[in-house]
Each structure stands twice: as C-alpha cells, then as structure tokens.
C-alpha cells in the first residue's frame, strides 16, 4: 500500500519513527545553529508530542517512509518535523505529507497552515514557496543577535 495515514499506536512503532526522523535530519547535523531539535527526538519525546499533536505517516509497500506532525494553534495548524527517509526522497512523499496536513487542517476548520524553516535552508524555503507558503515573519533563537528562522503560512481556500 502507498499513501498517508494517521499514526496508529496499535500498529506503529515509535522507535521506528524516531529512527526515520534522525535519518531525515542527519544531513543538517553541524550545519544549523542551534542544532535541530529533531536530532534529539526520542521515543519518550514523540510520545509526549502525541499528547497534543497529530502525527501523519507516509507508507510505501508497508514501510514508513515519512512523517509529519500537525498541531492545532488557534485558527491554524502548525506543520512540524516534516521528515522523509533519505533513501526514498524525490518521490512525492513530502508532498503527500503536506497534503495530509492540509486535509486535516480543512477538516478541523483551520484557516491556514503555518510552519517554521531555518533561514540557511534556502532549498526548504523555496520548496514550501512552491506549495503556496509565504513568509510571515522571522524569529531569532535564544542567544543569537539576528533572525535564524522564517515563519511561513499557507492560507486555505474553502
């Protein structure tokens, strides 16, 4: 089966998802300041995230190939930790996960999807722009004098 679906605690192994997130974000190790929090995710931290967040998974031939968190924040759904296994990138998995978050946002009546992306990751910014996201602001991580990340949003049309 190929597709996306919500996380199922009866079926899905959080350790497998943690491993996927680590593999997906490994390329950023040592390139981001501060380091990506995705690299420190654990089974326990994901379990805690699941208390207030939805998790969507991409699956290809029974194997989890991608994951993304969605958090309701007021009139928006925040897209977080978009992770695609490096072995299967460029196959539309990220697109499918973004579409799953968008469908979830529409189902909950959210007016927009928001996300944050590091300024040094220009290719990620351009990717989200292609999917209709626009810059709405910039954030500065603690201990830095200049912005380190960009806030983006996509307004949903009903």
XYZ file of N, CA and C in Angstrom:
474
model
N 0.833 -1.181 0.000
C 0.000 0.000 0.000
C 0.883 1.252 0.000
N 0.496 2.230 -0.773
C 1.189 3.506 -0.806
C 0.194 4.586 -0.433
N 0.566 5.438 0.499
C -0.330 6.516 0.879
C 0.096 7.150 2.180
N -0.788 7.982 2.717
C -0.557 8.605 4.013
C -1.705 8.226 4.930
N -1.411 8.240 6.202
C -2.415 7.880 7.194
C -2.005 8.432 8.538
N -2.967 8.544 9.458
C -2.620 8.971 10.815
C -1.826 7.884 11.540
N -1.029 8.303 12.471
C -0.315 7.385 13.361
C -1.321 6.518 14.098
N -1.009 5.231 14.246
C -1.858 4.282 14.951
C -1.027 3.622 16.048
N -1.283 3.940 17.322
C -0.458 3.388 18.399
C -0.505 1.865 18.489
N -1.541 1.263 17.952
C -1.648 -0.198 17.976
C -0.776 -0.846 16.896
N -0.440 -0.064 15.888
C 0.247 -0.604 14.713
C 1.667 -0.087 14.547
N 1.903 1.167 14.933
C 3.156 1.831 14.613
C 4.132 1.837 15.782
N 5.393 1.650 15.471
C 6.475 1.592 16.441
C 7.148 2.969 16.518
N 7.034 3.625 17.671
C 7.637 4.949 17.812
C 9.152 4.919 17.629
N 9.812 3.832 18.002
C 11.262 3.732 17.801
C 11.598 3.794 16.309
N 10.773 3.186 15.482
C 10.982 3.233 14.030
C 10.805 4.670 13.514
N 9.844 5.379 14.067
C 9.594 6.756 13.639
C 10.725 7.672 14.104
N 11.225 7.475 15.318
C 12.376 8.244 15.806
C 13.567 8.022 14.879
N 13.814 6.787 14.509
C 14.923 6.471 13.608
C 14.757 7.181 12.268
N 13.544 7.196 11.750
C 13.260 7.898 10.500
C 13.563 9.394 10.636
N 13.090 10.010 11.712
C 13.324 11.439 11.928
C 14.825 11.717 12.003
N 15.550 10.890 12.726
C 17.006 11.086 12.835
C 17.684 10.963 11.474
N 17.312 9.949 10.685
C 17.911 9.787 9.342
C 17.594 10.992 8.461
N 16.364 11.478 8.551
C 15.937 12.588 7.698
C 16.661 13.884 8.040
N 16.943 14.113 9.315
C 17.565 15.367 9.740
C 19.083 15.276 9.888
N 19.645 14.097 9.722
C 21.094 13.913 9.888
C 21.891 14.831 8.966
N 21.386 15.092 7.775
C 22.113 15.941 6.832
C 22.339 17.351 7.369
N 21.591 17.754 8.393
C 21.726 19.092 8.952
C 22.651 19.143 10.166
N 23.116 17.984 10.620
C 23.990 17.949 11.801
C 25.237 18.798 11.528
N 25.511 19.707 12.454
C 26.685 20.559 12.323
C 26.524 21.722 11.356
N 25.368 21.808 10.684
C 25.141 22.878 9.713
C 24.171 23.939 10.219
N 23.450 23.619 11.294
C 22.472 24.553 11.848
C 22.908 25.004 13.233
N 22.726 26.289 13.489
C 22.953 26.822 14.831
C 21.710 27.568 15.256
N 21.074 27.182 16.351
C 21.399 25.992 17.126
C 21.038 24.720 16.359
N 21.578 23.618 16.827
C 21.337 22.314 16.199
C 19.848 22.013 16.169
N 19.407 21.282 15.176
C 17.995 20.919 15.067
C 17.575 20.035 16.233
N 16.461 20.378 16.845
C 15.911 19.562 17.919
C 15.458 18.190 17.436
N 15.254 18.040 16.134
C 14.834 16.749 15.590
C 15.877 15.674 15.868
N 17.136 16.074 15.961
C 18.215 15.107 16.180
C 18.241 14.579 17.608
N 17.499 15.202 18.501
C 17.441 14.729 19.887
C 16.104 14.074 20.222
N 15.248 13.909 19.226
C 13.957 13.248 19.485
C 14.205 11.839 20.017
N 13.308 11.385 20.862
C 13.368 10.044 21.443
C 11.953 9.467 21.437
N 11.844 8.210 21.769
C 10.515 7.599 21.870
C 9.681 8.385 22.880
N 10.287 8.743 24.010
C 9.545 9.476 25.034
C 9.134 10.866 24.554
N 10.013 11.569 23.846
C 9.651 12.915 23.377
C 8.542 12.843 22.323
N 8.575 11.808 21.475
C 7.483 11.655 20.500
C 6.185 11.305 21.212
N 6.270 10.442 22.196
C 5.065 10.075 22.957
C 4.456 11.333 23.580
N 5.298 12.216 24.118
C 4.811 13.461 24.721
C 4.196 14.368 23.649
N 4.839 14.464 22.478
C 4.290 15.270 21.376
C 2.896 14.777 20.983
N 2.703 13.475 21.032
C 1.427 12.892 20.610
C 0.274 13.223 21.555
N 0.592 13.738 22.737
C -0.469 14.146 23.662
C -1.251 15.332 23.114
N -0.603 16.201 22.320
C -1.256 17.408 21.825
C -1.150 17.581 20.310
N -0.525 16.653 19.649
C -0.279 16.777 18.214
C -0.779 15.553 17.461
N -1.108 15.761 16.209
C -1.421 14.637 15.317
C -0.144 14.281 14.571
N 0.031 13.024 14.276
C 1.175 12.542 13.515
C 0.645 11.818 12.288
N 1.138 12.222 11.134
C 0.767 11.566 9.890
C 1.991 10.860 9.325
N 1.753 9.691 8.773
C 2.834 8.876 8.226
C 2.604 8.614 6.758
N 3.699 8.574 6.014
C 3.666 8.126 4.618
C 4.172 6.693 4.631
N 3.523 5.885 3.844
C 3.856 4.472 3.811
C 3.995 4.036 2.363
N 5.015 3.265 2.104
C 5.236 2.713 0.775
C 5.545 1.237 0.930
N 4.694 0.406 0.332
C 4.859 -1.050 0.405
C 5.036 -1.537 1.841
N 4.223 -0.980 2.758
C 4.236 -1.423 4.143
C 5.349 -0.841 4.991
N 6.179 0.002 4.427
C 7.310 0.599 5.157
C 7.038 2.084 5.365
N 7.280 2.577 6.579
C 7.099 4.001 6.849
C 8.235 4.763 6.168
N 7.864 5.693 5.289
C 8.854 6.433 4.505
C 8.894 7.917 4.852
N 7.930 8.385 5.632
C 7.896 9.797 6.002
C 6.964 10.021 7.166
N 7.139 11.195 7.803
C 6.314 11.544 8.959
C 6.233 13.061 9.067
N 5.136 13.533 9.648
C 4.969 14.959 9.900
C 3.990 15.133 11.058
N 4.285 16.107 11.910
C 3.382 16.450 13.000
C 2.511 17.622 12.599
N 1.301 17.657 13.140
C 0.359 18.754 12.924
C -0.218 19.144 14.274
N -0.129 20.437 14.590
C -0.591 20.947 15.874
C -1.598 22.058 15.657
N -2.751 21.933 16.267
C -3.759 22.992 16.191
C -3.297 24.164 17.047
N -3.200 25.354 16.440
C -2.815 26.574 17.158
C -3.764 27.679 16.718
N -4.822 27.895 17.491
C -5.811 28.907 17.144
C -6.495 28.560 15.830
N -6.450 29.485 14.864
C -7.103 29.249 13.576
C -6.162 28.583 12.579
N -5.050 28.051 13.065
C -4.052 27.453 12.175
C -3.679 26.049 12.633
N -3.111 25.310 11.706
C -2.460 24.041 12.024
C -0.980 24.237 11.723
N -0.150 23.973 12.730
C 1.293 24.126 12.603
C 1.887 22.811 12.107
N 2.584 22.855 10.994
C 3.245 21.706 10.383
C 4.662 21.641 10.950
N 5.046 20.493 11.480
C 6.311 20.390 12.210
C 6.987 19.047 11.950
N 8.309 19.063 11.929
C 9.125 17.857 11.825
C 8.811 17.041 10.569
N 8.665 17.714 9.440
C 8.465 17.008 8.178
C 9.728 16.212 7.893
N 9.601 14.902 7.877
C 10.755 14.015 7.727
C 10.487 12.977 6.640
N 11.404 12.875 5.696
C 11.315 11.863 4.643
C 12.609 11.059 4.661
N 12.477 9.749 4.627
C 13.646 8.875 4.617
C 14.536 9.246 3.433
N 15.822 9.520 3.665
C 16.719 9.919 2.569
C 16.785 8.909 1.426
N 16.543 7.639 1.710
C 16.611 6.604 0.675
C 15.479 6.698 -0.341
N 14.406 7.409 0.002
C 13.248 7.452 -0.907
C 12.794 8.879 -1.206
N 13.716 9.818 -1.124
C 13.362 11.208 -1.431
C 13.113 11.390 -2.917
N 12.460 12.499 -3.243
C 12.140 12.876 -4.631
C 11.117 11.927 -5.250
N 10.241 11.381 -4.425
C 9.165 10.506 -4.908
C 7.788 11.039 -4.514
N 7.721 12.302 -4.106
C 6.444 12.902 -3.759
C 5.973 12.642 -2.341
N 6.838 12.094 -1.497
C 6.438 11.753 -0.130
C 6.174 13.016 0.688
N 7.056 14.003 0.599
C 6.839 15.257 1.333
C 5.533 15.901 0.892
N 5.282 15.893 -0.411
C 4.034 16.464 -0.941
C 2.827 15.747 -0.334
N 2.875 14.414 -0.282
C 1.759 13.654 0.283
C 1.543 13.993 1.755
N 2.629 14.188 2.485
C 2.504 14.528 3.900
C 1.932 15.932 4.089
N 2.382 16.865 3.280
C 1.833 18.231 3.345
C 0.343 18.192 3.003
N -0.040 17.416 2.015
C -1.458 17.286 1.653
C -2.263 16.667 2.795
N -1.674 15.724 3.528
C -2.369 15.120 4.678
C -2.611 16.172 5.760
N -1.598 17.023 6.005
C -1.771 18.093 6.999
C -2.821 19.081 6.506
N -2.795 19.391 5.218
C -3.791 20.320 4.673
C -5.197 19.749 4.804
N -5.378 18.470 4.520
C -6.699 17.844 4.664
C -7.145 17.873 6.129
N -6.210 17.601 7.015
C -6.519 17.654 8.449
C -6.916 19.081 8.854
N -6.177 20.071 8.367
C -6.475 21.467 8.689
C -7.878 21.837 8.207
N -8.197 21.457 6.996
C -9.535 21.746 6.463
C -10.619 21.066 7.302
N -10.362 19.817 7.683
C -11.349 19.062 8.463
C -11.592 19.691 9.832
N -10.582 20.363 10.364
C -10.733 20.993 11.678
C -11.204 22.439 11.575
N -11.385 22.937 10.342
C -11.846 24.304 10.146
C -10.755 25.353 10.226
N -9.489 24.915 10.198
C -8.374 25.870 10.257
C -8.352 26.723 8.993
N -7.971 27.970 9.147
C -7.913 28.906 8.021
C -6.559 28.875 7.310
N -5.549 28.294 7.995
C -4.214 28.324 7.405
C -3.332 27.235 8.002
N -2.235 26.974 7.317
C -1.185 26.082 7.807
C 0.043 26.952 8.012
N 0.708 26.784 9.140
C 1.910 27.544 9.427
C 3.086 26.591 9.645
N 4.286 27.132 9.526
C 5.495 26.353 9.780
C 6.652 27.295 9.997
N 7.749 26.753 10.475
C 8.989 27.500 10.624
C 10.084 26.765 9.874
N 10.965 27.523 9.242
C 12.075 26.920 8.496
C 13.323 27.763 8.736
N 14.443 27.114 8.893
C 15.695 27.831 9.122
C 16.077 28.645 7.900
N 16.559 29.856 8.136
C 16.937 30.752 7.043
C 18.067 30.191 6.186
N 18.968 29.427 6.772
C 20.091 28.878 5.996
C 19.656 27.759 5.053
N 18.441 27.259 5.220
C 17.951 26.162 4.379
C 17.111 26.724 3.226
N 17.766 27.464 2.352
C 17.091 28.137 1.246
C 16.302 27.159 0.372
N 16.834 25.973 0.153
C 16.112 24.996 -0.670
C 14.792 24.580 -0.014
N 14.746 24.521 1.316
C 13.492 24.208 2.012
C 12.501 25.363 1.890
N 13.013 26.595 2.022
C 12.150 27.774 1.866
C 11.527 27.774 0.474
N 12.344 27.528 -0.539
C 11.845 27.503 -1.920
C 10.844 26.376 -2.134
N 11.080 25.235 -1.507
C 10.153 24.110 -1.625
C 8.773 24.515 -1.091
N 8.737 25.092 0.093
C 7.458 25.497 0.671
C 6.808 26.626 -0.123
N 7.597 27.513 -0.674
C 7.033 28.569 -1.524
C 6.337 27.966 -2.737
N 6.903 26.922 -3.312
C 6.261 26.260 -4.459
C 4.907 25.678 -4.089
N 4.717 25.351 -2.821
C 3.447 24.796 -2.353
C 2.512 25.866 -1.806
N 2.846 27.136 -2.057
C 1.929 28.216 -1.709
C 2.172 28.872 -0.364
N 3.255 28.527 0.310
C 3.572 29.152 1.596
C 4.293 30.471 1.346
N 3.990 31.467 2.186
C 4.637 32.776 2.087
C 5.212 33.147 3.454
N 6.220 33.983 3.430
C 6.843 34.434 4.666
C 5.888 35.349 5.433
N 5.831 35.131 6.749
C 5.010 35.989 7.605
C 5.821 36.621 8.725
N 7.072 36.249 8.859
C 7.903 36.829 9.906
C 9.190 36.051 10.067
N 10.014 36.541 10.957
C 11.286 35.889 11.257
C 11.455 35.790 12.759
N 12.139 34.755 13.173
C 12.375 34.508 14.595
C 13.874 34.408 14.860
N 14.258 34.757 16.067
C 15.649 34.666 16.485
C 15.735 33.678 17.643
N 16.520 32.617 17.466
C 16.708 31.652 18.548
C 17.432 32.324 19.714
N 17.188 31.835 20.901
C 17.835 32.360 22.108
C 19.351 32.333 21.943
N 19.988 33.435 22.315
C 21.435 33.517 22.242
C 21.979 34.045 20.928
N 21.096 34.371 19.997
C 21.524 34.886 18.689
C 21.081 36.341 18.550
N 21.845 37.103 17.776
C 21.556 38.525 17.588
C 20.709 38.815 16.357
N 20.644 37.859 15.451
C 19.920 38.060 14.193
C 18.962 36.893 13.982
N 17.928 37.103 13.168
C 16.975 36.023 12.907
C 17.655 34.755 12.392
N 17.127 33.611 12.827
C 17.650 32.316 12.418
C 16.604 31.471 11.690
N 15.333 31.870 11.798
C 14.289 31.082 11.135
C 13.196 31.992 10.576
N 12.486 31.443 9.627
C 11.408 32.155 8.948
C 10.080 31.483 9.288
N 9.071 32.300 9.609
C 7.710 31.804 9.755
C 7.054 31.868 8.389
N 6.315 30.819 8.042
C 5.617 30.785 6.755
C 4.192 30.308 6.996
N 3.305 30.670 6.064
C 1.937 30.192 6.155
C 1.339 30.012 4.767
N 0.350 29.153 4.743
C -0.447 28.947 3.537
C -1.898 29.118 3.952
N -2.559 30.093 3.363
C -3.990 30.302 3.624
C -4.782 29.233 2.887
N -5.781 28.694 3.544
C -6.603 27.657 2.947
C -7.842 28.283 2.319
N -8.158 27.837 1.154
C -9.346 28.305 0.438
C -10.384 27.199 0.525
N -11.536 27.545 1.016
C -12.610 26.536 1.168
C -13.566 26.593 0.020
